[in-house]
PDB file as gemmi writes it, atoms N, CA and C in Angstrom:
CRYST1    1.000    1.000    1.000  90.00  90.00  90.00 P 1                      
ATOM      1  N   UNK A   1      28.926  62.918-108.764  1.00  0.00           N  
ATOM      2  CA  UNK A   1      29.251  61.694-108.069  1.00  0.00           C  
ATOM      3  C   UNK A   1      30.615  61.818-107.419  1.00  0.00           C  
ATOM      4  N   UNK A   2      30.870  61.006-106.471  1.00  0.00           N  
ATOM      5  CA  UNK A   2      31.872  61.438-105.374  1.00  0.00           C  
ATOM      6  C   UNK A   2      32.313  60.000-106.150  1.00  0.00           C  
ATOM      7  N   UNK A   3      34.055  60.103-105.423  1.00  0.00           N  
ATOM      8  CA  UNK A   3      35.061  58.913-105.609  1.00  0.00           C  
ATOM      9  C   UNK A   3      36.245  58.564-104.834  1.00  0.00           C  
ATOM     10  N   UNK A   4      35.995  57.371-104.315  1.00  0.00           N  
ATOM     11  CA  UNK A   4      37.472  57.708-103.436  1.00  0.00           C  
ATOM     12  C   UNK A   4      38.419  57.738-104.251  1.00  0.00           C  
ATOM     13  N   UNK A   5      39.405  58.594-103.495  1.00  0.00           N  
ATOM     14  CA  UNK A   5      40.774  58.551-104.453  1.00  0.00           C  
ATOM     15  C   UNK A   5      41.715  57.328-104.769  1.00  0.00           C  
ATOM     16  N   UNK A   6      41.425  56.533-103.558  1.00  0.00           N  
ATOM     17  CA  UNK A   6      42.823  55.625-103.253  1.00  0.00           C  
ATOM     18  C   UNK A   6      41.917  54.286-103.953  1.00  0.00           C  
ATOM     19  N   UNK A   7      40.676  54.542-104.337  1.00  0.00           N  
ATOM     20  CA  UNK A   7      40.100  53.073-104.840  1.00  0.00           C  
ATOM     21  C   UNK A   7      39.532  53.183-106.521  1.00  0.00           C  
ATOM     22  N   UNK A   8      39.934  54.227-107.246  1.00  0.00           N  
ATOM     23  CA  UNK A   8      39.793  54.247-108.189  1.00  0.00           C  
ATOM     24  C   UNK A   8      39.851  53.104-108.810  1.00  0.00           C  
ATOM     25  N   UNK A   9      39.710  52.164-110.303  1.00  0.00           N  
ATOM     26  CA  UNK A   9      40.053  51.479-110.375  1.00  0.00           C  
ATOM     27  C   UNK A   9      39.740  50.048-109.914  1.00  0.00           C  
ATOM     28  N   UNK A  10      39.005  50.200-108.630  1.00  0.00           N  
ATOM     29  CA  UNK A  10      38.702  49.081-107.609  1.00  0.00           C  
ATOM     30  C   UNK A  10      38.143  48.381-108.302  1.00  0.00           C  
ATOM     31  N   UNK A  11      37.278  48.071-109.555  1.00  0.00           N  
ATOM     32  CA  UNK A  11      36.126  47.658-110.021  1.00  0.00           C  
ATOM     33  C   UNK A  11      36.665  46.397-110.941  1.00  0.00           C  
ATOM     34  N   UNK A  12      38.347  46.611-111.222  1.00  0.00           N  
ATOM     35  CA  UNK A  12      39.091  45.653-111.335  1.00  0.00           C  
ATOM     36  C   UNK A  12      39.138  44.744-110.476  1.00  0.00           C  
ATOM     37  N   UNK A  13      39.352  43.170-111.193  1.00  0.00           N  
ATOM     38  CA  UNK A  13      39.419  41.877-110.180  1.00  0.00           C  
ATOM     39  C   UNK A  13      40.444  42.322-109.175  1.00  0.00           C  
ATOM     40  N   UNK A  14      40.256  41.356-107.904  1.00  0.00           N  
ATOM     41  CA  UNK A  14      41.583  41.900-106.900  1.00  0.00           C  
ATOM     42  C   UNK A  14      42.775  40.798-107.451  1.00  0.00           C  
ATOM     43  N   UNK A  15      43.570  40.988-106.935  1.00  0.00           N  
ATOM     44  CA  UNK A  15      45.052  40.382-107.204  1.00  0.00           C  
ATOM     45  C   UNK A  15      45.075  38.715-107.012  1.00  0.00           C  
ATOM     46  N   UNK A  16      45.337  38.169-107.221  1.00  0.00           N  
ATOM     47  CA  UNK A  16      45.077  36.148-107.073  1.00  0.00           C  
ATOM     48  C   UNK A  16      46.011  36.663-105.418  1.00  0.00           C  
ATOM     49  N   UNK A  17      45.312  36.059-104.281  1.00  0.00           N  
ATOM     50  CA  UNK A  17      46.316  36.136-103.278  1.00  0.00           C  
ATOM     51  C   UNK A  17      47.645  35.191-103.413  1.00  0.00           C  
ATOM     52  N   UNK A  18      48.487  35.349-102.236  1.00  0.00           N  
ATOM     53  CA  UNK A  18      49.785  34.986-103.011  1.00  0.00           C  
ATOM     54  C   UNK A  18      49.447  33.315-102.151  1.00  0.00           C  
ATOM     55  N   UNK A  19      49.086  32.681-101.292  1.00  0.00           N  
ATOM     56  CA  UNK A  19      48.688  31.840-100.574  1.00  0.00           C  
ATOM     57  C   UNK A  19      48.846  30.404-101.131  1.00  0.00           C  
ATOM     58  N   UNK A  20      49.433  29.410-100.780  1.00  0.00           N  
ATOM     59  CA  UNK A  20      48.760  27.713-101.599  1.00  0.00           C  
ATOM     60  C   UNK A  20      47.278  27.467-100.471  1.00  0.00           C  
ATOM     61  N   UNK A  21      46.728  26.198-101.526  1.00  0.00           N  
ATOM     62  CA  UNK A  21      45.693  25.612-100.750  1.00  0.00           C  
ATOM     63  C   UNK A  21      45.877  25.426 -99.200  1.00  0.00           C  
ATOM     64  N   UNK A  22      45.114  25.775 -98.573  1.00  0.00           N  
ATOM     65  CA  UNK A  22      44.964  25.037 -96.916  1.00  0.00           C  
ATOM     66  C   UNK A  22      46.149  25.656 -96.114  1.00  0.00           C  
ATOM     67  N   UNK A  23      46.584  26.932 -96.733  1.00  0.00           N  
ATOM     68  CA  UNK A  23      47.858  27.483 -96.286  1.00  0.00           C  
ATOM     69  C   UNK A  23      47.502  28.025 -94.801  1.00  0.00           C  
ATOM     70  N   UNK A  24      46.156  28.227 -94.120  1.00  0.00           N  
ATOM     71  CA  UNK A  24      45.634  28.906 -93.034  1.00  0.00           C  
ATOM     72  C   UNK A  24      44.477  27.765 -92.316  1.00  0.00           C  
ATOM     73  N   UNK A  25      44.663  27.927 -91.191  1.00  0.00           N  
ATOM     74  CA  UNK A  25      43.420  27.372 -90.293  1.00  0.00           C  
ATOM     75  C   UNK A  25      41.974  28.244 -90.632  1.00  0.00           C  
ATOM     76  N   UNK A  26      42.503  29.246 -90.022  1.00  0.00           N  
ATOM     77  CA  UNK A  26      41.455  30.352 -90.100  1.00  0.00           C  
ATOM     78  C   UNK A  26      42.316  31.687 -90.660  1.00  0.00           C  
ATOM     79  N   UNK A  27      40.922  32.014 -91.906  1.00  0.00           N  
ATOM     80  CA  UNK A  27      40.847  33.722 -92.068  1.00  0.00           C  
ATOM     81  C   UNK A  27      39.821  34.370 -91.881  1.00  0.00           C  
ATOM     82  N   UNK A  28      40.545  35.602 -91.238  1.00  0.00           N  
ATOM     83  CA  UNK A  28      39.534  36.584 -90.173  1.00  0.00           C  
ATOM     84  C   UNK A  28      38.813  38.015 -91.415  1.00  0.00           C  
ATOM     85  N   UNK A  29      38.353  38.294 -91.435  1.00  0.00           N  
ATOM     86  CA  UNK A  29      37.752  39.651 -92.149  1.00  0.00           C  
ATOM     87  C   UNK A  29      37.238  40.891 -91.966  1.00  0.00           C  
ATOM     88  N   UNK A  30      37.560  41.820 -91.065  1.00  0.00           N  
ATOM     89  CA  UNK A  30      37.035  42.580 -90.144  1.00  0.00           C  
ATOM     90  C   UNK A  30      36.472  44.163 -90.629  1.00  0.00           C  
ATOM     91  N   UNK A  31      34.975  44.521 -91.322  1.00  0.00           N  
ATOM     92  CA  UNK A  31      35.033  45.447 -91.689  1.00  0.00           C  
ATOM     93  C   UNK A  31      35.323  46.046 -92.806  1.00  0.00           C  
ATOM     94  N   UNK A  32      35.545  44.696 -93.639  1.00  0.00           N  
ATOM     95  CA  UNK A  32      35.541  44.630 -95.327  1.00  0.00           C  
ATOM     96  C   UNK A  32      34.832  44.184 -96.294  1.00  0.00           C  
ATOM     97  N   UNK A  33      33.964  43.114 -95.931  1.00  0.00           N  
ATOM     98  CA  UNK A  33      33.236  41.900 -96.272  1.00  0.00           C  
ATOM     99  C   UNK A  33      31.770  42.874 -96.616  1.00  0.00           C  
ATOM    100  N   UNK A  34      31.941  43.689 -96.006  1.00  0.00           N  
ATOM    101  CA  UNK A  34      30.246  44.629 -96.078  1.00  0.00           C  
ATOM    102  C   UNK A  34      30.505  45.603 -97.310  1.00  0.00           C  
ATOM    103  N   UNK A  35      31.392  46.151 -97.744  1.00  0.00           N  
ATOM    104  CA  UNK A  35      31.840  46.928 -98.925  1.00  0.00           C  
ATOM    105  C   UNK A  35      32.249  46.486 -99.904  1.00  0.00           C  
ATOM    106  N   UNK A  36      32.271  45.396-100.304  1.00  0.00           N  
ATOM    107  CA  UNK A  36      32.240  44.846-101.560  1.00  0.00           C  
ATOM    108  C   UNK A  36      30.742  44.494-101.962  1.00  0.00           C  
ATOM    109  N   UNK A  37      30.883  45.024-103.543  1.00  0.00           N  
ATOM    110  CA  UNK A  37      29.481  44.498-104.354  1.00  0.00           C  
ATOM    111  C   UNK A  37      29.595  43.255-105.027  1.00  0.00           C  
ATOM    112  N   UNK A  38      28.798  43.304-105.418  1.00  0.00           N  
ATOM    113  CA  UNK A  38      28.048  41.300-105.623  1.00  0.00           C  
ATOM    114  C   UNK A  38      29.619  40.814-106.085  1.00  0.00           C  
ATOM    115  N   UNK A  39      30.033  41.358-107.571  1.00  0.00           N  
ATOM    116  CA  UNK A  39      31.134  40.549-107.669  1.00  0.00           C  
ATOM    117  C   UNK A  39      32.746  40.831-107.415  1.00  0.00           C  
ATOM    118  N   UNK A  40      32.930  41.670-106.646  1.00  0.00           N  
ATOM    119  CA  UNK A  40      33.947  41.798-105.859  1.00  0.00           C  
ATOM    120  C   UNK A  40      33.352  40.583-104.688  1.00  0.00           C  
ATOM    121  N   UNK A  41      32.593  40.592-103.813  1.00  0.00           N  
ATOM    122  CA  UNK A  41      32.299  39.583-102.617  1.00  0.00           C  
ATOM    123  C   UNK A  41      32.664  38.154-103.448  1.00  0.00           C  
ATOM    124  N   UNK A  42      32.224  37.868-104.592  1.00  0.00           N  
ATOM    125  CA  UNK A  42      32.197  36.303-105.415  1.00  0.00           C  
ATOM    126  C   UNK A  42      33.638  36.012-105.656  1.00  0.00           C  
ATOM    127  N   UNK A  43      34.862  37.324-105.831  1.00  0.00           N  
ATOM    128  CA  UNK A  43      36.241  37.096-106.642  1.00  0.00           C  
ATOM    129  C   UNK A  43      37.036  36.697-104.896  1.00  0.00           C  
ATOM    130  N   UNK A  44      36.691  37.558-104.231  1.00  0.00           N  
ATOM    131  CA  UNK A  44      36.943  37.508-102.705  1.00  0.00           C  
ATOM    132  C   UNK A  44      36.926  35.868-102.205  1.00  0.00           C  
ATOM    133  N   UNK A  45      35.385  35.433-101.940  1.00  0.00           N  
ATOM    134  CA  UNK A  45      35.240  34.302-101.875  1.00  0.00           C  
ATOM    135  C   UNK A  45      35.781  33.407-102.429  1.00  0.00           C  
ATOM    136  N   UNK A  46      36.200  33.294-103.061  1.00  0.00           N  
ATOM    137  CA  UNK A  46      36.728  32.145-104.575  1.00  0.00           C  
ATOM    138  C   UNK A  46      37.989  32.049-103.979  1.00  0.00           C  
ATOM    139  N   UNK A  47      39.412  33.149-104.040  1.00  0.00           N  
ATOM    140  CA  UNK A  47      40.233  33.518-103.401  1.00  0.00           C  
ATOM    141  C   UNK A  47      40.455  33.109-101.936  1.00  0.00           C  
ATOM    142  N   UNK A  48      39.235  33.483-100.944  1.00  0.00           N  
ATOM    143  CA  UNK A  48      39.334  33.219 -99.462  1.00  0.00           C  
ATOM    144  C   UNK A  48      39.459  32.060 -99.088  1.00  0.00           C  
ATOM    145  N   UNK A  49      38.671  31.425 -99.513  1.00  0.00           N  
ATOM    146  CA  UNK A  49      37.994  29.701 -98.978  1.00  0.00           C  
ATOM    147  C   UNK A  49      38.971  28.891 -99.068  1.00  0.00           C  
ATOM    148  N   UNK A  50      39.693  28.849-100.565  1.00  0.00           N  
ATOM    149  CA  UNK A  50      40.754  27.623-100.558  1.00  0.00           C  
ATOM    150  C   UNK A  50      41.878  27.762 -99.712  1.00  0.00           C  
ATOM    151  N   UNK A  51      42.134  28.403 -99.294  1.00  0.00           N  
ATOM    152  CA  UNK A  51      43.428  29.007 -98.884  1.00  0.00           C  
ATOM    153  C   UNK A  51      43.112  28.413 -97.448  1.00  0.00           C  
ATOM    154  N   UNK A  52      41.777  28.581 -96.397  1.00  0.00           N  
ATOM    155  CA  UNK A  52      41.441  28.777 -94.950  1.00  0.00           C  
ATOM    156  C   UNK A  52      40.102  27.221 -95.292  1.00  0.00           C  
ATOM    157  N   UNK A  53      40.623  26.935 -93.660  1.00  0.00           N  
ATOM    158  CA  UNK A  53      39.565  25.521 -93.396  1.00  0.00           C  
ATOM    159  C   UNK A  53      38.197  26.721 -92.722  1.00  0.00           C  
ATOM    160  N   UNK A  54      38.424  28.150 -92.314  1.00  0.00           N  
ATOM    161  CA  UNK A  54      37.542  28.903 -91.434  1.00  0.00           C  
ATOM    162  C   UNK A  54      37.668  30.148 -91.922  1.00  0.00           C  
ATOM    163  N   UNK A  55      36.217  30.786 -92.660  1.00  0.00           N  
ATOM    164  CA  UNK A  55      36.252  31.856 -93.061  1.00  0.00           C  
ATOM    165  C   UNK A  55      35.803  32.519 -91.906  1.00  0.00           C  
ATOM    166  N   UNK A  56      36.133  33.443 -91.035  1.00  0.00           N  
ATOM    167  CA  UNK A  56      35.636  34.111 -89.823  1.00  0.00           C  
ATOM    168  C   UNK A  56      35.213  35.802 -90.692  1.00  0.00           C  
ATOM    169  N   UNK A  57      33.755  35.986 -90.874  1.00  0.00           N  
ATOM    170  CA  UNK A  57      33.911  37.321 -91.011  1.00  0.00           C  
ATOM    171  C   UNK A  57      32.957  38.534 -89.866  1.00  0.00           C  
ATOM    172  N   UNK A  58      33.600  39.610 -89.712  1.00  0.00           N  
ATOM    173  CA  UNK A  58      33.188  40.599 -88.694  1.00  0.00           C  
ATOM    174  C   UNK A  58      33.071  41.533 -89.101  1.00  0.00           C  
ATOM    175  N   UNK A  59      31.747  42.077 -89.393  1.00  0.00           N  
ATOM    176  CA  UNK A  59      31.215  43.337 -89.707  1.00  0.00           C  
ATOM    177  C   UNK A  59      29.789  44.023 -89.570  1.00  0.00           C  
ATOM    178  N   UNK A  60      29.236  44.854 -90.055  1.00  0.00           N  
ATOM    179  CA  UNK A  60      28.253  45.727 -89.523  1.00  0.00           C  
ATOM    180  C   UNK A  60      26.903  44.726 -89.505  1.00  0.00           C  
ATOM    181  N   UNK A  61      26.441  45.008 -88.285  1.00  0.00           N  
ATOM    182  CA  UNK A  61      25.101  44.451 -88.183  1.00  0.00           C  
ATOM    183  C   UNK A  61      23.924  45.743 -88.292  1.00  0.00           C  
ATOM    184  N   UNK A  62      22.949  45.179 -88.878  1.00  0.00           N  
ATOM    185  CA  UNK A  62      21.382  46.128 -88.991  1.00  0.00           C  
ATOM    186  C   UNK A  62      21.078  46.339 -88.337  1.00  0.00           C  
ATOM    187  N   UNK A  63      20.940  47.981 -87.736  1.00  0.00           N  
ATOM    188  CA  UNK A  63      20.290  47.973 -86.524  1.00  0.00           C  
ATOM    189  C   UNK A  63      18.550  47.765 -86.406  1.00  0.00           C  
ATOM    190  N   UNK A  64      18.346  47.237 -87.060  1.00  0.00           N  
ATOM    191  CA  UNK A  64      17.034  46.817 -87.867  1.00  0.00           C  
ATOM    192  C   UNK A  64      16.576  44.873 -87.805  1.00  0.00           C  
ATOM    193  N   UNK A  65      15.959  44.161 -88.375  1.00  0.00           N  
ATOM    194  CA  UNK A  65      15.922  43.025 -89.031  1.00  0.00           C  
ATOM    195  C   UNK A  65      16.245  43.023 -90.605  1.00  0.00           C  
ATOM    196  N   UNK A  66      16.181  43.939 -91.181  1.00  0.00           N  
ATOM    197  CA  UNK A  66      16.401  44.100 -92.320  1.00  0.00           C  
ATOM    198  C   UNK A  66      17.214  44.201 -92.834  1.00  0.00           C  
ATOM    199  N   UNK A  67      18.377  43.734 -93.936  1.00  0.00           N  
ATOM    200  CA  UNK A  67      19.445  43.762 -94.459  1.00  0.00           C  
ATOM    201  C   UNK A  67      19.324  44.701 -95.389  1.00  0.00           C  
ATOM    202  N   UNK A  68      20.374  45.363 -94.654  1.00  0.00           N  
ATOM    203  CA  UNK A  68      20.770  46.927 -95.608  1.00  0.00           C  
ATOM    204  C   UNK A  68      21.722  47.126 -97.315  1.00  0.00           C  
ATOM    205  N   UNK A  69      21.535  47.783 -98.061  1.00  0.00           N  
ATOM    206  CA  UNK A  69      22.571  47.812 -99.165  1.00  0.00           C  
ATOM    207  C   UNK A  69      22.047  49.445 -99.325  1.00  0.00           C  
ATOM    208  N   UNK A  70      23.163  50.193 -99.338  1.00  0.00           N  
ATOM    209  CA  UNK A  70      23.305  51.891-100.315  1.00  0.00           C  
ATOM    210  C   UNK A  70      24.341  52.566-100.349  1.00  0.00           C  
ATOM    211  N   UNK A  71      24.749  53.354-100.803  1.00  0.00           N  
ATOM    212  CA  UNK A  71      25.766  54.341-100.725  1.00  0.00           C  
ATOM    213  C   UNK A  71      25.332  54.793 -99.412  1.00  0.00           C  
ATOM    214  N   UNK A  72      26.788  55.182 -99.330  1.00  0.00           N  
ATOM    215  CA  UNK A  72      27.336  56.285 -97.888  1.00  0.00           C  
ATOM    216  C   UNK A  72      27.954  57.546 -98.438  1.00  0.00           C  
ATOM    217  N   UNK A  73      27.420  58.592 -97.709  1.00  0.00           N  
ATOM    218  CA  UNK A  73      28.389  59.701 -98.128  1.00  0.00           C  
ATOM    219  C   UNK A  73      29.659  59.421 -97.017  1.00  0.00           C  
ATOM    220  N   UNK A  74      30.804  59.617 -97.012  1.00  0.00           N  
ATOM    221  CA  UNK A  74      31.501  59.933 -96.138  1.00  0.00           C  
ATOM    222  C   UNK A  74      32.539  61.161 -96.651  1.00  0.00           C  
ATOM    223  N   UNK A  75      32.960  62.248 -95.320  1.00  0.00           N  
ATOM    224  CA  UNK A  75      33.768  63.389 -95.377  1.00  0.00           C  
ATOM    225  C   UNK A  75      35.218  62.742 -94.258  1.00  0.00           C  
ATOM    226  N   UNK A  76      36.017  63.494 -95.038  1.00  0.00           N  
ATOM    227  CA  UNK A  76      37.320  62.983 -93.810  1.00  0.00           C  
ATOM    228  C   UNK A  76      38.089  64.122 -94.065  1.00  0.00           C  
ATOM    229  N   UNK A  77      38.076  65.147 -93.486  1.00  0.00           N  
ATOM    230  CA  UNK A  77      38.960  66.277 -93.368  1.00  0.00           C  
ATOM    231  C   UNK A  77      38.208  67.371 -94.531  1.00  0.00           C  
ATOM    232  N   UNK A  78      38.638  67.616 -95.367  1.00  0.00           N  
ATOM    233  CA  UNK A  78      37.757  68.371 -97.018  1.00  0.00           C  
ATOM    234  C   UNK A  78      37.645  67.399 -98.278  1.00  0.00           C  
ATOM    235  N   UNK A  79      37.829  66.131 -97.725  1.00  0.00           N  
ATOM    236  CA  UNK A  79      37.579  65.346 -98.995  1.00  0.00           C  
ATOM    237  C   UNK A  79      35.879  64.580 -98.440  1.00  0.00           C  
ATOM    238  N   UNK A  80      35.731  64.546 -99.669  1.00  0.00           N  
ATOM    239  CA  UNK A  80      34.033  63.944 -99.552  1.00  0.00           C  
ATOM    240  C   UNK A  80      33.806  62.793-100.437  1.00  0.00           C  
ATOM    241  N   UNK A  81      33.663  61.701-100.483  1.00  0.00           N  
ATOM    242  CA  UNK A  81      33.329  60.550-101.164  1.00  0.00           C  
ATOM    243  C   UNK A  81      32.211  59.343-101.081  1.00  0.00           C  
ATOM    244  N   UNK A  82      31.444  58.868-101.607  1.00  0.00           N  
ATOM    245  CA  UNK A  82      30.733  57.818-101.201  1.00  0.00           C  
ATOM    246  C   UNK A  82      31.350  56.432-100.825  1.00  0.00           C  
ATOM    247  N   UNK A  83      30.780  55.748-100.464  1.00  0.00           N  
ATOM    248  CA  UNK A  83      31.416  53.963-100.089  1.00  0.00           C  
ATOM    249  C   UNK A  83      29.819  53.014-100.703  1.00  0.00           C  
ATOM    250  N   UNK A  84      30.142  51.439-101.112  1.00  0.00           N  
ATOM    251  CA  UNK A  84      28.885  50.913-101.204  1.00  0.00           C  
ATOM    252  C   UNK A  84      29.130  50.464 -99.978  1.00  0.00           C  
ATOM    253  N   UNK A  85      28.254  50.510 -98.817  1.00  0.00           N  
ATOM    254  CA  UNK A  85      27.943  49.495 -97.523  1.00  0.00           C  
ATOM    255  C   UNK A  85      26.959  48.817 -97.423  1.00  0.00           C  
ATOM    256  N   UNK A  86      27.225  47.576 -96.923  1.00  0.00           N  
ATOM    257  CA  UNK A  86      25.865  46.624 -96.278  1.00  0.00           C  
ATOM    258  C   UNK A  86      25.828  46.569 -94.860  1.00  0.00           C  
ATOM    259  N   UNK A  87      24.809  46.113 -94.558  1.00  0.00           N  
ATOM    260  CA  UNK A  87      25.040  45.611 -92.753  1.00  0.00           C  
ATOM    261  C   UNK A  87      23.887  44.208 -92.680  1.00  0.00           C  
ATOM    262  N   UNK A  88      24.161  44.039 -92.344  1.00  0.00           N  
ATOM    263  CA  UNK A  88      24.076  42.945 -92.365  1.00  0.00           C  
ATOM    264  C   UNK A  88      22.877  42.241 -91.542  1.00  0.00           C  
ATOM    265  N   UNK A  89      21.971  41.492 -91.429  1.00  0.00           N  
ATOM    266  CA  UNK A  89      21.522  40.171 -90.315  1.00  0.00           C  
ATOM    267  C   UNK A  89      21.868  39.188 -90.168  1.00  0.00           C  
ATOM    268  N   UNK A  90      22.044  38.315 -89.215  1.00  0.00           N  
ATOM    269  CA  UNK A  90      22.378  37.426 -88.881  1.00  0.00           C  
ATOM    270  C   UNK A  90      21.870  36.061 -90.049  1.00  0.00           C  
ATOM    271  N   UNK A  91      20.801  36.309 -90.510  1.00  0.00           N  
ATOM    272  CA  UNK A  91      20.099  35.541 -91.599  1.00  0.00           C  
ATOM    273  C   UNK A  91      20.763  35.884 -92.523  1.00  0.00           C  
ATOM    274  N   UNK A  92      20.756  37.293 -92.952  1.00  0.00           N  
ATOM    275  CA  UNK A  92      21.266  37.319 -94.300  1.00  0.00           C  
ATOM    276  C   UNK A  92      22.794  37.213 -94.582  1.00  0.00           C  
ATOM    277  N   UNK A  93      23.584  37.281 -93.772  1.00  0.00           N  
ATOM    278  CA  UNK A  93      24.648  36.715 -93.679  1.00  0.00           C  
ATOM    279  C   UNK A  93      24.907  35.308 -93.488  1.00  0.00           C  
ATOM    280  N   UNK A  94      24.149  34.100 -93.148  1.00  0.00           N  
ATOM    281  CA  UNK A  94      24.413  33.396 -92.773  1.00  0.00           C  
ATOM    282  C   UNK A  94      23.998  32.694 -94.254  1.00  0.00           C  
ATOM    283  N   UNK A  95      22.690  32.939 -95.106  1.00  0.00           N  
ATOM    284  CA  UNK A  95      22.500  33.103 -96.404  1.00  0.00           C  
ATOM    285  C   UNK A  95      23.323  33.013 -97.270  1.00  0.00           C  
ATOM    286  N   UNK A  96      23.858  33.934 -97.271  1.00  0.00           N  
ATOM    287  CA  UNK A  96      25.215  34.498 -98.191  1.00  0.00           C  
ATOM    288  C   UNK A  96      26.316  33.857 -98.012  1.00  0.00           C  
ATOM    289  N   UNK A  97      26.636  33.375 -97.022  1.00  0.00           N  
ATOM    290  CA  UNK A  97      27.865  32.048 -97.142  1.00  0.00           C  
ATOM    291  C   UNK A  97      27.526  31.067 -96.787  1.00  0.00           C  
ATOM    292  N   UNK A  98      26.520  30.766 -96.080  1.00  0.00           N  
ATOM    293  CA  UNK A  98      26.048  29.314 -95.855  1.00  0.00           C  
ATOM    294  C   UNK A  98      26.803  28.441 -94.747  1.00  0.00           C  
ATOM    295  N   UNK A  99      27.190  29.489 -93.686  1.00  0.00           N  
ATOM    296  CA  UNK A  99      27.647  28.751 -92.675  1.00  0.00           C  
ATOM    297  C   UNK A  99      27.165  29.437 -91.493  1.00  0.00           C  
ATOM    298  N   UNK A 100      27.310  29.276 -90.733  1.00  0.00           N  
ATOM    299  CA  UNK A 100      26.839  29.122 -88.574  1.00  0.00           C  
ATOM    300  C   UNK A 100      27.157  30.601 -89.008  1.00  0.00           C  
ATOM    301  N   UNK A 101      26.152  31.266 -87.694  1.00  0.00           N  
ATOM    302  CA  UNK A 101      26.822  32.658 -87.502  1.00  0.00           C  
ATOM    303  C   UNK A 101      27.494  32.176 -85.672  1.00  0.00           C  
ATOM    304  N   UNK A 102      28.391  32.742 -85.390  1.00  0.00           N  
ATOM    305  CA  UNK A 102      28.834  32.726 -84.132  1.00  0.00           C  
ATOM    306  C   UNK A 102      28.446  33.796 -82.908  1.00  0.00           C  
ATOM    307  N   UNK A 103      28.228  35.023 -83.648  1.00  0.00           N  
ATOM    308  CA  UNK A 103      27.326  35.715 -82.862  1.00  0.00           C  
ATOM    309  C   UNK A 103      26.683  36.665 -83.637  1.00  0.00           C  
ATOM    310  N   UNK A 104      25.734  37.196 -82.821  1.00  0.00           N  
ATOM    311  CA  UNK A 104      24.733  37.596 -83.801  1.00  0.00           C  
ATOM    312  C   UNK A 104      24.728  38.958 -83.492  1.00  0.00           C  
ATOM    313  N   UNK A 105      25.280  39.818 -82.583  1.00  0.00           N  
ATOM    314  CA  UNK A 105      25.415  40.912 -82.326  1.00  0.00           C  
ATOM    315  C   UNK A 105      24.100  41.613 -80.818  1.00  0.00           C  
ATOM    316  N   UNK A 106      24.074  42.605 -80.483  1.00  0.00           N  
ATOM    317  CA  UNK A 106      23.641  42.868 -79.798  1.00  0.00           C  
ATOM    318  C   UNK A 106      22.189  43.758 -80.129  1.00  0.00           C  
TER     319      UNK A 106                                                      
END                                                                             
């Protein structure tokens, strides 16, 4: 089994952000929101929402109808590691947080 180096550990809760309530209009998410598993996405959420009146998130769409979940191999120079990725549909994203999608991709 492969591991990233820099995320060892990850499987720990993330950090309480440092933020008060309603401290943001909008928070944006770009390309992160798809690599977290079930309860990393739930500690995330919990964290995100109070803080922002607008969760904006941007990431991989299915090139499919079907909503994706598996490991990735990825290589970056001689290191080799997996990632968990999703991608997403417009449904199943919209599912999963329960708000408007704004666009649905191409």
């Amino acid at each position: 089994m492969y591991t990233t180096p820099f995320l060892l550990g990850a499987g720990q809760a993330f950090p309480p952000l440092p933020f008060t309530t309603g401290a943001f209009d909008r928070l944006l998410t770009a390309n992160f929101y798809g690599l977290l598993r079930p309860d990393e996405r739930a500690v995330f959420l919990a964290e995100a929402r109070p803080i922002s009146g607008e969760l904006i998130v941007v990431d991989l769409r299915s090139d499919s109808d079907v909503h994706e979940e598996k490991r990735e191999l990825r290589t970056v120079g001689s290191a080799r590691y997996s990632i968990f990725r999703r991608r997403f549909t417009p449904q199943s994203l919209r599912r999963e947080l329960g708000d408007e999608v704004l666009y649905e991709g191409r």
